[in-house]
Amino acid sequence: MFFLIYKEIKYQLKSIILYIFIGVVALFYFTQFFHLPSNIDDLEPTPPEEISDNMYGLPSYGVTSVDDPMLEMQIVYSRLILTARIGQVLKHGFIINKQLNLTDEQKDFLKYSANKISSKGIVEGKLVPNVTYKEYKEIIKKVDEELGGNTQFNEKYISSYINRPKTYEEAIKSFEDIVNKDKITGAFGRIFADYMGITAGIFPIFLSAFILTRDKRFKAHEIIYNRNISSFKYILSKYIAVNIIILLCYLAFATHATFIFSQLASVSNYSINYFSFYYYTLTWVFPTVLFVTSLSFLLSIVFNNGIVTLPVFTILWFISLMPLKGEYGLSKYVIRFNTVGQYDNFIMWQGDIIFNRVAYLVVSIILVLLASLIWSWKRGNIDASPKNKFYFSKI
Amino acid sequence: MSISILNLTKKYGKKTALNNINLNINEGMFGLLGPNGAGKTTLMRILTTLIKKTDGIITINGINIERKKDIRKIIGYLPQDFSFYPSMNVYETLDYLGVLCNITPAPKRKSLVIELLNKVNLYQHKKVKVKALSGGMKRRLGIAQALLNNPQILIVDEPTAGLDPEERLRLRNLLTDFSNKRIVILSTHIVEDIESTCENLAIIKEGNLLFSGKVGDLTEKAKDSVWIATLSIDSLNEIKNKYPVISTVSEGDLLKTRLLSHKKPCENAVKINPSIEDAYIKVVKDGEI
């Protein structure tokens, strides 16, 4: 088995597709992740009194999510009125998002909904609601439906719009969490895994989906199929090989990131966790890779065609990419945490994330076993093909 | 050592590829002859566990064909359309396929691969990539890979196609040597290959077994049926309508014609001893004996 793994790795190393794959991952790494501070101290928020010369007059420490239901209702109330006034709403599309112009009826519905939430509006900086939080949720659900669904008011997306500015104290706490709890690389490791996960969600299919169809393409299938190697051993060796190659690629970028952060930290005498990037690569990105390669193996065997995996994964990928954080159900094989830091938030979701990753690991193993079984059947039925339906139904 | 085929039928929908075949194959070289579409490849694919039979019983050395794992251990196969990963070289190809045959440890596999490369005269080309091999070299590589697991049953489809006469002779000798205490099934269009190597053969046409037996028995079947006559072009056209013509050779304005007939076809026809090719054509033309 080790020989077969070695041979497959050697074969992949000669493939131009592998280097294109590495190029695409590198592109994501450098353009999306690699916007790093020149010094760790640059991450520390400046006290408000020291930035009085700020051109806007107000210090900005970024935004934070809103946990208070009352505050959430207030922000959404304001957004309803604003949207009605602007006459446009953001609609999340399958591939791209669009700004849609609202009809007069829709604008009226937004105003009506805002009025239902609060007829008095915001008094002394606070909303005076007419409804409970549960009722407010129902109103917003109807708003989304009235606007055609998948708008910024959709339950799936609304949380990313409900933010408030951070206070200086909160910003300091965030910075301290990055330094003390995350040891810097933990915070950046998660966003590294987030971006690398996007690439892992689709691009590995170009390496894995054609491995098994290659035997037939090169007319080698008949002499491979009648060897006495077990189907499981054959499929598993190819599966392990392609995953080793892909994992090594991500680990190489993790090593680069670790090296850069060790240099940044040493300048300001901070200590970092040298294993964070590796940890998130293995526990966060790798299950995605395992799932993608196993499903592409299965699909390519079933359909005798690697191309089939492309539309399947394009759909799954887009479904999985949003929202940017906070949703870790089993429908998401690519999981997102598109933020630096927020350690407490991450800990809150950690249970869901672990469950998701373990589930995809188990699913991947099942898919590989299934792929082996189907391959085993096919090696004894080489004339069975969907193209030959009348024959297929006879065997 | 034997292969027993009993009432073998293979159907593709309504089309019958093999119809109730009964065949016993024993040690030595066994030839499988038949025109294109006769069902030879289907039969070989069934014997090599690549496709399933529709009906019938097949045992190889007493092992039922359904026990695929056990069958795969004892067979070697060279398909007609043999190829492999183009970027692998000759040595790597055999080494890789050796692993798929579970040949371990590596030193044992290495010496076996070198031995086979020498046997098929490919040792000096061991670093040549598959994509750069000529048709003949590819066939030789195909033979070598089929011998990797030292099979008790070797099944080869058109092994001499694309080889020059010297290589063809070498390969025939190789297969004949290998058939000692083993079964080698040779499917070919080249009757000469069978004539010079096989003691027993079978002829299949349109899925039906037309003949099975010794080469001598086949030629005996065509005894008193092969004639040679020197004919003008007009006479030849007339003869063609009445009798199956095996071959014609130009002799000046006339044509020396070899033909099949149960009685004397024309005045100057002379009865001759049939070759295996004559007998094969007679069996195929007659449909059955």
XYZ file of C-alpha atoms in Angstrom:
684
model
C 0.000 0.000 0.000
C 2.824 2.437 0.837
C 4.290 1.811 -2.593
C 0.998 2.656 -4.273
C 0.690 5.807 -2.167
C 4.238 6.752 -3.086
C 3.597 6.058 -6.779
C 0.437 8.141 -6.798
C 2.210 11.019 -5.052
C 5.007 10.769 -7.614
C 2.436 10.784 -10.394
C 0.676 13.828 -8.955
C 3.980 15.670 -8.588
C 4.410 15.424 -12.344
C 0.940 16.836 -12.962
C 0.557 20.429 -14.088
C -2.856 20.475 -12.359
C -1.126 20.223 -8.968
C 0.917 23.349 -9.646
C -2.143 25.228 -10.855
C -3.866 24.163 -7.625
C -0.922 25.435 -5.557
C -1.008 28.679 -7.546
C -4.702 29.217 -6.815
C -4.236 28.517 -3.097
C -1.237 30.880 -3.065
C -3.360 33.547 -4.723
C -5.973 33.248 -1.966
C -3.289 33.159 0.710
C -1.486 36.294 -0.416
C -4.460 38.360 -1.561
C -6.981 37.454 1.155
C -5.081 36.388 4.251
C -1.741 38.074 3.964
C -2.819 41.606 5.019
C -0.788 41.551 8.189
C 0.277 44.305 10.563
C 3.919 45.328 10.232
C 4.177 45.023 14.016
C 2.020 43.218 16.576
C 1.796 46.448 18.574
C -0.040 47.988 15.637
C -2.968 45.802 16.619
C -3.227 47.486 20.001
C -5.956 50.150 19.980
C -4.841 53.742 20.432
C -6.513 55.539 23.363
C -9.192 58.004 22.225
C -7.312 61.000 23.680
C -4.289 60.230 21.512
C -6.272 60.298 18.301
C -8.134 63.532 18.749
C -6.647 64.682 15.490
C -8.435 61.922 13.674
C -9.830 63.374 10.470
C -13.336 62.236 11.359
C -13.005 63.345 14.924
C -14.067 59.952 16.261
C -11.812 56.990 17.011
C -12.771 53.758 15.296
C -12.093 50.431 16.972
C -14.072 48.392 14.541
C -17.433 46.889 15.182
C -18.761 44.105 17.295
C -21.809 41.924 17.024
C -24.899 42.824 19.009
C -26.060 40.433 21.704
C -28.732 42.646 23.228
C -32.184 41.922 21.642
C -33.361 45.475 22.308
C -30.345 46.940 20.591
C -30.780 44.506 17.686
C -34.398 45.601 17.270
C -33.301 49.234 17.334
C -30.658 48.728 14.637
C -32.989 46.749 12.395
C -35.771 49.290 12.932
C -33.429 52.065 11.745
C -32.335 49.933 8.815
C -35.950 49.329 7.747
C -36.611 53.051 7.631
C -33.306 53.731 5.869
C -33.942 51.040 3.273
C -37.428 52.377 2.576
C -35.956 55.859 2.149
C -33.108 54.746 -0.165
C -35.434 52.455 -2.098
C -32.870 49.693 -2.559
C -32.189 46.419 -0.799
C -29.233 44.026 -0.984
C -30.250 40.629 -2.290
C -27.871 37.690 -1.830
C -27.585 35.820 -5.113
C -26.322 32.341 -5.889
C -23.081 33.725 -7.265
C -23.147 37.476 -6.774
C -25.150 39.853 -4.608
C -27.344 42.545 -6.173
C -28.884 45.838 -5.120
C -32.568 45.653 -6.024
C -34.803 48.679 -6.518
C -37.910 48.538 -4.376
C -41.436 49.138 -5.615
C -43.633 51.670 -3.856
C -45.600 48.820 -2.302
C -42.430 47.305 -0.899
C -41.285 50.654 0.484
C -44.676 51.046 2.138
C -44.396 47.554 3.580
C -41.021 48.413 5.105
C -42.458 51.542 6.691
C -45.491 49.606 7.871
C -43.226 46.923 9.402
C -41.049 49.519 11.106
C -44.193 51.115 12.518
C -45.368 47.736 13.742
C -42.114 47.278 15.638
C -42.330 50.735 17.113
C -44.899 53.448 16.534
C -42.997 55.921 18.720
C -39.586 55.238 17.185
C -36.308 55.998 18.949
C -36.741 58.247 21.968
C -33.636 59.572 23.729
C -31.434 57.159 21.833
C -33.546 54.098 22.651
C -36.248 52.276 20.740
C -39.689 52.140 22.250
C -40.972 48.801 20.961
C -44.601 47.754 20.489
C -43.698 44.084 20.132
C -41.745 41.335 21.852
C -38.469 40.030 20.426
C -40.262 36.934 19.095
C -42.892 39.068 17.340
C -40.133 41.268 15.925
C -38.498 38.145 14.441
C -41.756 37.244 12.699
C -42.110 40.742 11.289
C -38.578 40.652 9.841
C -39.222 37.220 8.347
C -42.262 38.636 6.542
C -40.221 41.631 5.371
C -37.697 39.299 3.744
C -40.478 37.325 2.079
C -42.148 40.507 0.813
C -38.852 41.660 -0.718
C -38.416 38.347 -2.537
C -36.300 36.393 -0.022
C -32.544 36.138 0.523
C -32.304 39.834 1.289
C -30.191 41.439 3.984
C -33.199 40.922 6.299
C -33.056 37.152 5.848
C -32.375 35.279 9.075
C -29.247 33.825 7.469
C -27.633 37.168 6.702
C -29.100 39.669 9.098
C -26.591 39.010 11.893
C -23.745 40.268 9.716
C -25.523 43.624 9.403
C -26.317 44.039 13.093
C -23.155 45.536 14.480
C -22.279 48.403 16.709
C -19.007 50.264 17.144
C -16.631 48.865 19.717
C -15.670 50.931 22.710
C -12.011 51.481 23.511
C -12.305 49.108 26.461
C -13.789 46.418 24.262
C -11.081 46.960 21.693
C -8.411 46.599 24.401
C -10.055 43.384 25.590
C -10.091 42.050 22.015
C -6.402 42.853 21.684
C -5.601 41.199 25.017
C -7.554 38.138 24.003
C -5.531 37.913 20.789
C -2.261 38.215 22.714
C -3.069 36.163 25.810
C -5.782 33.662 24.929
C -4.988 33.122 21.255
C -1.248 33.681 21.514
C -1.642 35.794 18.355
C -1.387 32.896 15.905
C -4.634 31.368 17.199
C -6.556 34.461 16.102
C -4.838 34.573 12.734
C -4.914 30.789 12.415
C -8.690 30.884 12.317
C -8.851 33.426 9.533
C -6.110 31.501 7.734
C -8.300 28.388 8.006
C -11.281 30.424 6.853
C -9.618 31.492 3.593
C -7.845 28.216 3.003
C -11.138 26.430 3.663
C -12.708 28.333 0.774
C -10.065 26.952 -1.579
C -10.290 23.483 -0.013
C -14.014 23.444 -0.683
C -13.684 23.141 -4.436
C -10.212 23.200 -5.941
C -9.060 19.730 -4.746
C -11.584 18.158 -7.127
C -9.289 19.017 -10.008
C -6.739 16.660 -8.449
C -9.008 13.952 -7.104
C -11.894 13.631 -9.552
C -9.776 12.342 -12.412
C -7.564 9.842 -10.577
C -9.872 6.884 -11.023
C -11.193 7.782 -14.458
C -7.566 7.995 -15.562
C -7.312 4.179 -15.677
C -9.991 4.003 -18.325
C -8.807 7.119 -20.160
C -5.382 5.548 -20.638
C -6.881 2.136 -21.473
C -5.194 0.639 -18.417
C -8.400 -0.390 -16.661
C -8.634 -3.966 -17.938
C -5.181 -4.934 -16.713
C -5.658 -3.122 -13.402
C -9.116 -4.523 -12.714
C -8.107 -8.154 -13.033
C -5.162 -7.921 -10.622
C -5.681 -9.522 -7.275
C -5.238 -6.329 -5.262
C -8.237 -5.606 -3.060
C -10.478 -2.781 -4.220
C -10.294 -1.129 -0.823
C -6.497 -1.110 -0.864
C -6.402 0.330 -4.374
C -8.930 3.108 -3.707
C -7.592 3.904 -0.246
C -3.999 4.223 -1.465
C -5.052 6.723 -4.139
C -7.217 8.552 -1.612
C -4.446 8.802 0.958
C -1.947 9.915 -1.676
C -4.033 12.774 -3.036
C -4.867 13.945 0.474
C -1.238 13.879 1.527
C -0.345 16.050 -1.454
C -3.118 18.544 -0.722
C -2.400 18.590 3.010
C 1.307 19.219 2.388
C 0.363 22.150 0.226
C -1.713 23.740 3.006
C 0.905 22.887 5.615
C 3.485 24.700 3.512
C 1.394 27.875 3.667
C 0.830 27.290 7.401
C 4.590 27.056 7.835
C 5.087 30.295 5.944
C 2.480 32.027 8.117
C 4.057 30.662 11.302
C 7.466 31.886 10.207
C 6.151 35.389 9.434
C 4.351 35.607 12.784
C 7.347 34.344 14.714
C 9.325 37.204 13.195
C 6.620 39.779 13.942
C 6.257 38.564 17.515
C 9.981 38.520 18.198
C 10.230 42.220 17.286
C 7.795 43.162 20.069
C 8.654 40.343 22.469
C 5.301 38.609 22.257
C 5.033 34.887 22.546
C 3.105 32.967 19.916
C 1.722 29.467 19.626
C 3.881 27.833 16.961
C 1.313 25.105 16.311
C -1.818 27.193 15.764
C -1.629 27.374 11.971
C -0.942 23.639 11.796
C -3.697 22.923 14.300
C -6.321 24.835 12.324
C -5.084 23.390 9.033
C -5.468 19.848 10.329
C -8.694 20.218 12.296
C -10.467 22.864 10.237
C -9.280 22.747 6.617
C -8.343 19.087 6.305
C -11.811 17.615 7.004
C -13.071 19.785 4.140
C -10.351 18.378 1.883
C -11.186 14.814 2.963
C -14.854 15.343 2.197
C -14.208 16.951 -1.190
C -11.815 14.222 -2.313
C -13.992 11.364 -1.047
C -17.176 12.666 -2.664
C -15.353 13.382 -5.917
C -13.961 9.817 -5.851
C -17.452 8.439 -5.391
C -19.063 10.601 -8.071
C -16.310 9.933 -10.602
C -16.669 6.177 -10.063
C -20.454 6.207 -10.283
C -20.556 8.321 -13.440
C -17.258 7.151 -14.984
C -16.566 10.828 -15.389
C -14.677 13.352 -13.292
C -16.340 16.404 -14.797
C -19.619 15.517 -13.054
C -18.086 16.587 -9.748
C -17.641 20.157 -10.928
C -21.318 21.255 -11.056
C -22.073 19.271 -7.892
C -19.333 20.979 -5.909
C -20.041 24.394 -7.407
C -23.543 24.194 -5.926
C -22.417 22.781 -2.567
C -19.612 25.325 -2.351
C -21.836 28.349 -2.860
C -24.351 27.022 -0.365
C -21.562 26.600 2.170
C -19.813 29.948 1.777
C -22.332 32.197 3.531
C -22.709 33.515 6.150
C -19.185 34.634 6.976
C -19.424 33.211 10.494
C -21.784 31.725 13.006
C -23.382 28.882 11.060
C -21.850 25.450 11.558
C -24.687 23.064 10.790
C -24.119 19.899 8.810
C -25.167 21.611 5.575
C -21.851 23.495 5.721
C -18.869 21.482 4.630
C -16.854 24.698 4.321
C -17.042 26.472 7.652
C -16.479 30.193 7.980
C -15.041 32.394 10.721
C -14.106 35.441 8.752
C -12.690 37.574 11.511
C -9.468 38.069 13.415
C -9.764 37.337 17.114
C -13.203 37.112 18.745
C -11.915 34.304 20.910
C -15.004 34.251 23.134
C -17.286 33.995 20.122
C -15.185 31.170 18.754
C -15.344 29.296 22.056
C -19.120 29.740 22.033
C -19.299 28.002 18.627
C -16.485 25.559 19.229
C -18.838 22.684 20.110
C -20.750 23.113 16.852
C -17.528 23.434 14.882
C -16.059 20.259 16.406
C -19.288 18.375 15.723
C -19.307 19.611 12.126
C -15.680 18.658 11.499
C -15.984 15.211 13.094
C -19.183 14.586 11.136
C -17.463 15.416 7.846
C -14.527 13.215 8.798
C -16.900 10.298 9.401
C -18.862 11.044 6.212
C -15.598 11.085 4.250
C -14.630 7.651 5.553
C -18.072 6.310 4.656
C -17.833 7.803 1.162
C -14.438 6.209 0.563
C -15.760 2.838 1.692
C -18.730 3.274 -0.620
C -16.435 4.265 -3.476
C -14.402 1.078 -2.891
C -17.526 -1.062 -2.959
C -18.760 0.480 -6.202
C -15.307 0.256 -7.774
C -15.170 -3.393 -6.733
C -18.488 -4.020 -8.472
C -17.447 -2.078 -11.553
C -14.159 -3.914 -11.997
C -16.199 -7.070 -12.546
C -18.738 -5.358 -14.818
C -16.713 -3.201 -17.174
C -19.412 -3.293 -19.814
C -21.987 -1.776 -17.446
C -22.376 1.859 -18.275
C -25.177 4.428 -18.060
C -24.706 4.848 -21.834
C -25.733 1.241 -22.288
C -28.922 1.416 -20.278
C -30.652 -1.516 -21.825
C -27.719 -3.701 -20.914
C -27.210 -2.135 -17.537
C -30.732 -3.077 -16.562
C -30.133 -6.688 -17.493
C -27.234 -7.432 -15.182
C -5.088 -27.832 -14.924
C -8.239 -27.133 -16.927
C -10.936 -24.700 -17.809
C -14.445 -26.040 -18.005
C -17.121 -23.973 -19.724
C -20.632 -25.340 -19.546
C -23.639 -23.816 -21.325
C -22.109 -20.358 -21.225
C -24.424 -17.625 -22.440
C -23.872 -13.908 -22.474
C -26.609 -11.531 -23.513
C -26.569 -7.778 -24.060
C -30.235 -6.963 -23.890
C -31.807 -8.912 -26.736
C -28.480 -9.527 -28.460
C -26.755 -12.806 -27.653
C -22.987 -12.389 -27.610
C -22.280 -15.988 -26.571
C -24.794 -18.720 -27.098
C -24.651 -21.854 -24.986
C -20.899 -22.417 -25.301
C -19.467 -25.717 -24.061
C -15.715 -25.967 -24.012
C -12.962 -27.793 -22.178
C -9.495 -26.342 -22.256
C -6.527 -28.288 -20.957
C -2.815 -27.624 -20.481
C -0.909 -26.166 -23.398
C -1.604 -23.554 -26.028
C -5.225 -23.136 -27.004
C -6.231 -21.043 -30.016
C -9.404 -19.018 -30.231
C -10.329 -18.113 -33.775
C -13.234 -16.180 -35.152
C -14.146 -13.201 -37.273
C -14.707 -9.739 -35.781
C -17.733 -9.650 -33.512
C -17.659 -13.415 -33.010
C -17.615 -13.093 -29.214
C -13.953 -13.930 -28.563
C -13.274 -10.813 -26.520
C -16.495 -11.306 -24.564
C -15.404 -14.864 -23.730
C -11.965 -13.687 -22.643
C -13.401 -10.877 -20.536
C -15.670 -13.352 -18.779
C -12.723 -15.650 -18.100
C -10.709 -12.735 -16.729
C -13.577 -11.663 -14.386
C -14.033 -8.357 -16.177
C -17.630 -9.017 -17.133
C -20.338 -11.290 -15.805
C -21.864 -14.153 -17.675
C -25.623 -14.282 -18.122
C -25.859 -18.025 -17.708
C -23.771 -21.172 -17.491
C -21.013 -22.538 -15.302
C -17.303 -21.843 -15.624
C -14.611 -23.376 -13.475
C -10.912 -22.685 -13.742
C -8.798 -25.344 -12.044
C -11.930 -26.291 -10.166
C -12.491 -22.736 -8.965
C -15.859 -21.247 -9.865
C -15.528 -18.045 -11.900
C -17.702 -16.279 -9.336
C -14.801 -16.519 -6.872
C -13.172 -13.538 -8.529
C -10.415 -13.007 -5.970
C -9.141 -16.561 -6.378
C -9.453 -16.442 -10.151
C -7.510 -13.174 -10.378
C -4.601 -14.799 -8.576
C -4.140 -17.424 -11.266
C -4.781 -15.547 -14.492
C -2.726 -13.223 -16.616
C -4.366 -11.132 -19.309
C -3.221 -9.109 -22.262
C -6.152 -7.187 -23.732
C -6.199 -6.295 -27.396
C -6.189 -2.570 -26.670
C -3.367 -2.604 -24.146
C -1.900 0.634 -22.847
C -0.874 2.251 -19.563
C -0.194 5.603 -17.932
C 1.772 7.438 -20.628
C 4.159 9.203 -18.253
C 5.335 5.975 -16.620
C 8.329 4.226 -18.085
C 8.529 0.535 -18.961
C 10.183 -0.500 -15.694
C 7.828 1.591 -13.539
C 4.806 0.132 -15.318
C 5.799 -3.436 -14.529
C 6.839 -2.518 -11.013
C 3.490 -0.813 -10.411
C 1.477 -3.695 -11.835
C 3.628 -6.076 -9.800
C 2.455 -4.293 -6.673
C -1.140 -4.669 -7.833
C -0.404 -8.413 -8.035
C 0.810 -8.257 -4.420
C 4.344 -9.307 -5.416
C 6.515 -8.496 -2.425
C 9.129 -7.785 -1.220
C 10.479 -5.115 -3.533
C 13.797 -6.895 -4.366
C 11.849 -9.972 -5.487
C 9.634 -7.785 -7.661
C 12.651 -6.021 -9.091
C 14.399 -9.209 -10.149
C 11.154 -10.533 -11.629
C 10.621 -7.359 -13.630
C 14.188 -7.481 -14.965
C 13.774 -11.147 -15.894
C 10.571 -10.399 -17.791
C 12.067 -7.379 -19.515
C 14.869 -9.587 -20.783
C 12.400 -12.236 -21.893
C 10.409 -9.810 -24.022
C 13.518 -8.007 -25.229
C 12.667 -4.709 -23.574
C 15.418 -4.436 -20.983
C 17.377 -1.861 -22.971
C 14.188 0.217 -23.230
C 13.281 0.029 -19.552
C 13.486 3.821 -19.098
C 11.371 4.617 -22.164
C 7.996 6.104 -21.291
C 4.883 4.223 -22.350
C 3.796 7.124 -24.548
C 7.056 6.822 -26.524
C 6.795 3.073 -27.183
C 6.178 1.755 -30.670
C 3.208 -0.550 -31.264
C 5.433 -3.626 -31.152
C 7.193 -2.564 -27.965
C 3.853 -1.888 -26.340
C 2.684 -5.426 -27.186
C 5.859 -6.846 -25.662
C 5.290 -4.790 -22.540
C 1.742 -6.141 -22.539
C 3.023 -9.710 -22.628
C 5.463 -8.983 -19.802
C 2.760 -7.531 -17.564
C 0.509 -10.524 -18.262
C 3.278 -12.843 -17.036
C 3.976 -10.859 -13.861
C 2.079 -13.053 -11.428
C 3.382 -16.244 -13.050
C -0.184 -17.134 -13.995
C -1.465 -20.667 -14.387
C -3.777 -19.380 -17.091
C -2.558 -16.802 -19.581
C -5.130 -15.162 -21.846
C -3.805 -13.078 -24.709
C -5.762 -11.164 -27.319
C -3.986 -10.557 -30.636
C -0.517 -10.657 -29.055
C 1.449 -10.607 -32.274
C -0.342 -7.664 -33.896
C 2.125 -4.948 -34.766
C 5.225 -7.070 -34.294
C 7.871 -7.625 -36.954
C 8.484 -11.253 -38.072
C 11.469 -11.726 -35.761
C 9.589 -10.423 -32.737
C 6.541 -12.455 -33.687
C 8.625 -15.621 -33.725
C 10.227 -14.708 -30.412
C 6.833 -14.107 -28.871
C 5.382 -17.343 -30.184
C 8.319 -19.214 -28.672
C 7.877 -17.344 -25.423
C 4.196 -18.261 -25.233
C 4.921 -21.870 -26.199
C 7.617 -22.148 -23.497
C 5.278 -20.574 -21.003
C 2.452 -22.978 -21.825
C 4.373 -25.894 -20.300
C 2.166 -27.110 -17.431
C -0.048 -24.066 -17.929
C -2.913 -22.985 -20.152
C -2.328 -20.229 -22.698
C -5.411 -19.036 -24.567
C -4.453 -17.222 -27.710
C -7.101 -15.234 -29.518
C -5.989 -14.076 -32.912
C -6.965 -13.307 -36.483
C -3.638 -14.617 -37.670
C -4.252 -18.289 -38.393
C -0.521 -18.840 -38.819
C 0.004 -18.015 -35.123
C -2.365 -20.802 -34.168
C -0.912 -23.213 -36.703
C 2.591 -22.828 -35.366
C 1.785 -22.818 -31.667
C -1.537 -24.421 -30.736
C -2.446 -28.041 -30.481
C -6.091 -27.334 -29.749
C -8.388 -24.606 -30.895
C -11.951 -23.392 -31.005
C -13.748 -21.394 -33.661
C -16.508 -19.003 -32.706
C -18.832 -17.150 -35.013
C -21.665 -14.847 -33.958
C -21.529 -16.206 -30.434
C -21.803 -19.847 -31.492
C -19.076 -22.422 -31.103
C -18.438 -23.846 -34.575
C -15.515 -26.091 -33.816
C -13.518 -27.309 -30.867
C -10.741 -29.847 -31.054
C -7.250 -30.543 -32.287
C -5.715 -28.642 -35.191
C -5.376 -31.944 -37.060
C -9.105 -32.608 -36.638
C -9.886 -29.202 -38.092
C -7.853 -29.787 -41.251
C -9.400 -33.257 -41.500
C -12.807 -31.569 -41.655
C -11.746 -29.712 -44.779
C -10.240 -32.733 -46.473
C -11.524 -33.190 -50.062
C -12.972 -29.676 -49.972
C -10.037 -27.489 -51.042
C -9.212 -27.040 -54.710
C -6.797 -25.035 -56.728
C -7.552 -23.913 -60.265
C -6.027 -21.521 -62.780
C -8.791 -19.266 -64.085
C -9.377 -16.313 -66.335
C -11.021 -13.227 -64.775
C -14.372 -14.102 -66.377
C -14.232 -17.675 -65.108
C -13.261 -16.470 -61.652
C -16.329 -14.211 -61.490
C -18.477 -17.152 -62.477
C -16.809 -19.439 -59.890
C -17.143 -16.801 -57.157
C -20.913 -16.942 -57.474
C -20.894 -20.686 -56.895
C -18.031 -21.413 -54.480
C -16.251 -19.629 -51.635
C -12.879 -18.390 -52.875
C -10.060 -18.535 -50.322
C -7.351 -16.717 -52.264
C -6.214 -15.684 -55.722
C -2.676 -15.189 -57.003
C -2.001 -13.525 -60.342
C -0.113 -15.644 -62.915
C 0.196 -13.585 -66.089
C -3.296 -13.018 -67.468
C -4.671 -15.832 -65.351
C -5.405 -16.191 -61.670
C -4.348 -19.126 -59.562
C -7.422 -19.580 -57.378
C -7.829 -21.500 -54.139
C -11.437 -22.366 -53.410
C -13.763 -24.505 -51.348
C -16.064 -27.095 -52.858
C -17.421 -30.543 -51.989
C -17.067 -31.595 -55.649
C -14.704 -30.709 -58.450
C -15.603 -27.067 -59.243
C -14.147 -26.871 -62.780
C -12.222 -28.824 -65.384
C -8.690 -27.833 -64.402
C -9.264 -27.847 -60.632
C -6.876 -29.947 -58.561
C -7.652 -31.194 -55.078
C -5.054 -30.208 -52.492
C -4.391 -30.872 -48.836
C -6.094 -28.172 -46.764
C -4.144 -25.812 -44.599
C -5.522 -24.725 -41.212
C -6.528 -21.417 -42.810
C -8.515 -23.272 -45.495
C -10.215 -25.321 -42.813
C -10.954 -22.235 -40.721
C -12.555 -20.477 -43.686
C -14.550 -23.586 -44.528
C -15.878 -23.855 -40.975
C -16.784 -20.181 -40.871
C -18.408 -20.261 -44.317
C -20.354 -23.390 -43.597
C -21.520 -21.966 -40.311
C -21.246 -25.372 -38.726
C -19.799 -28.770 -39.377
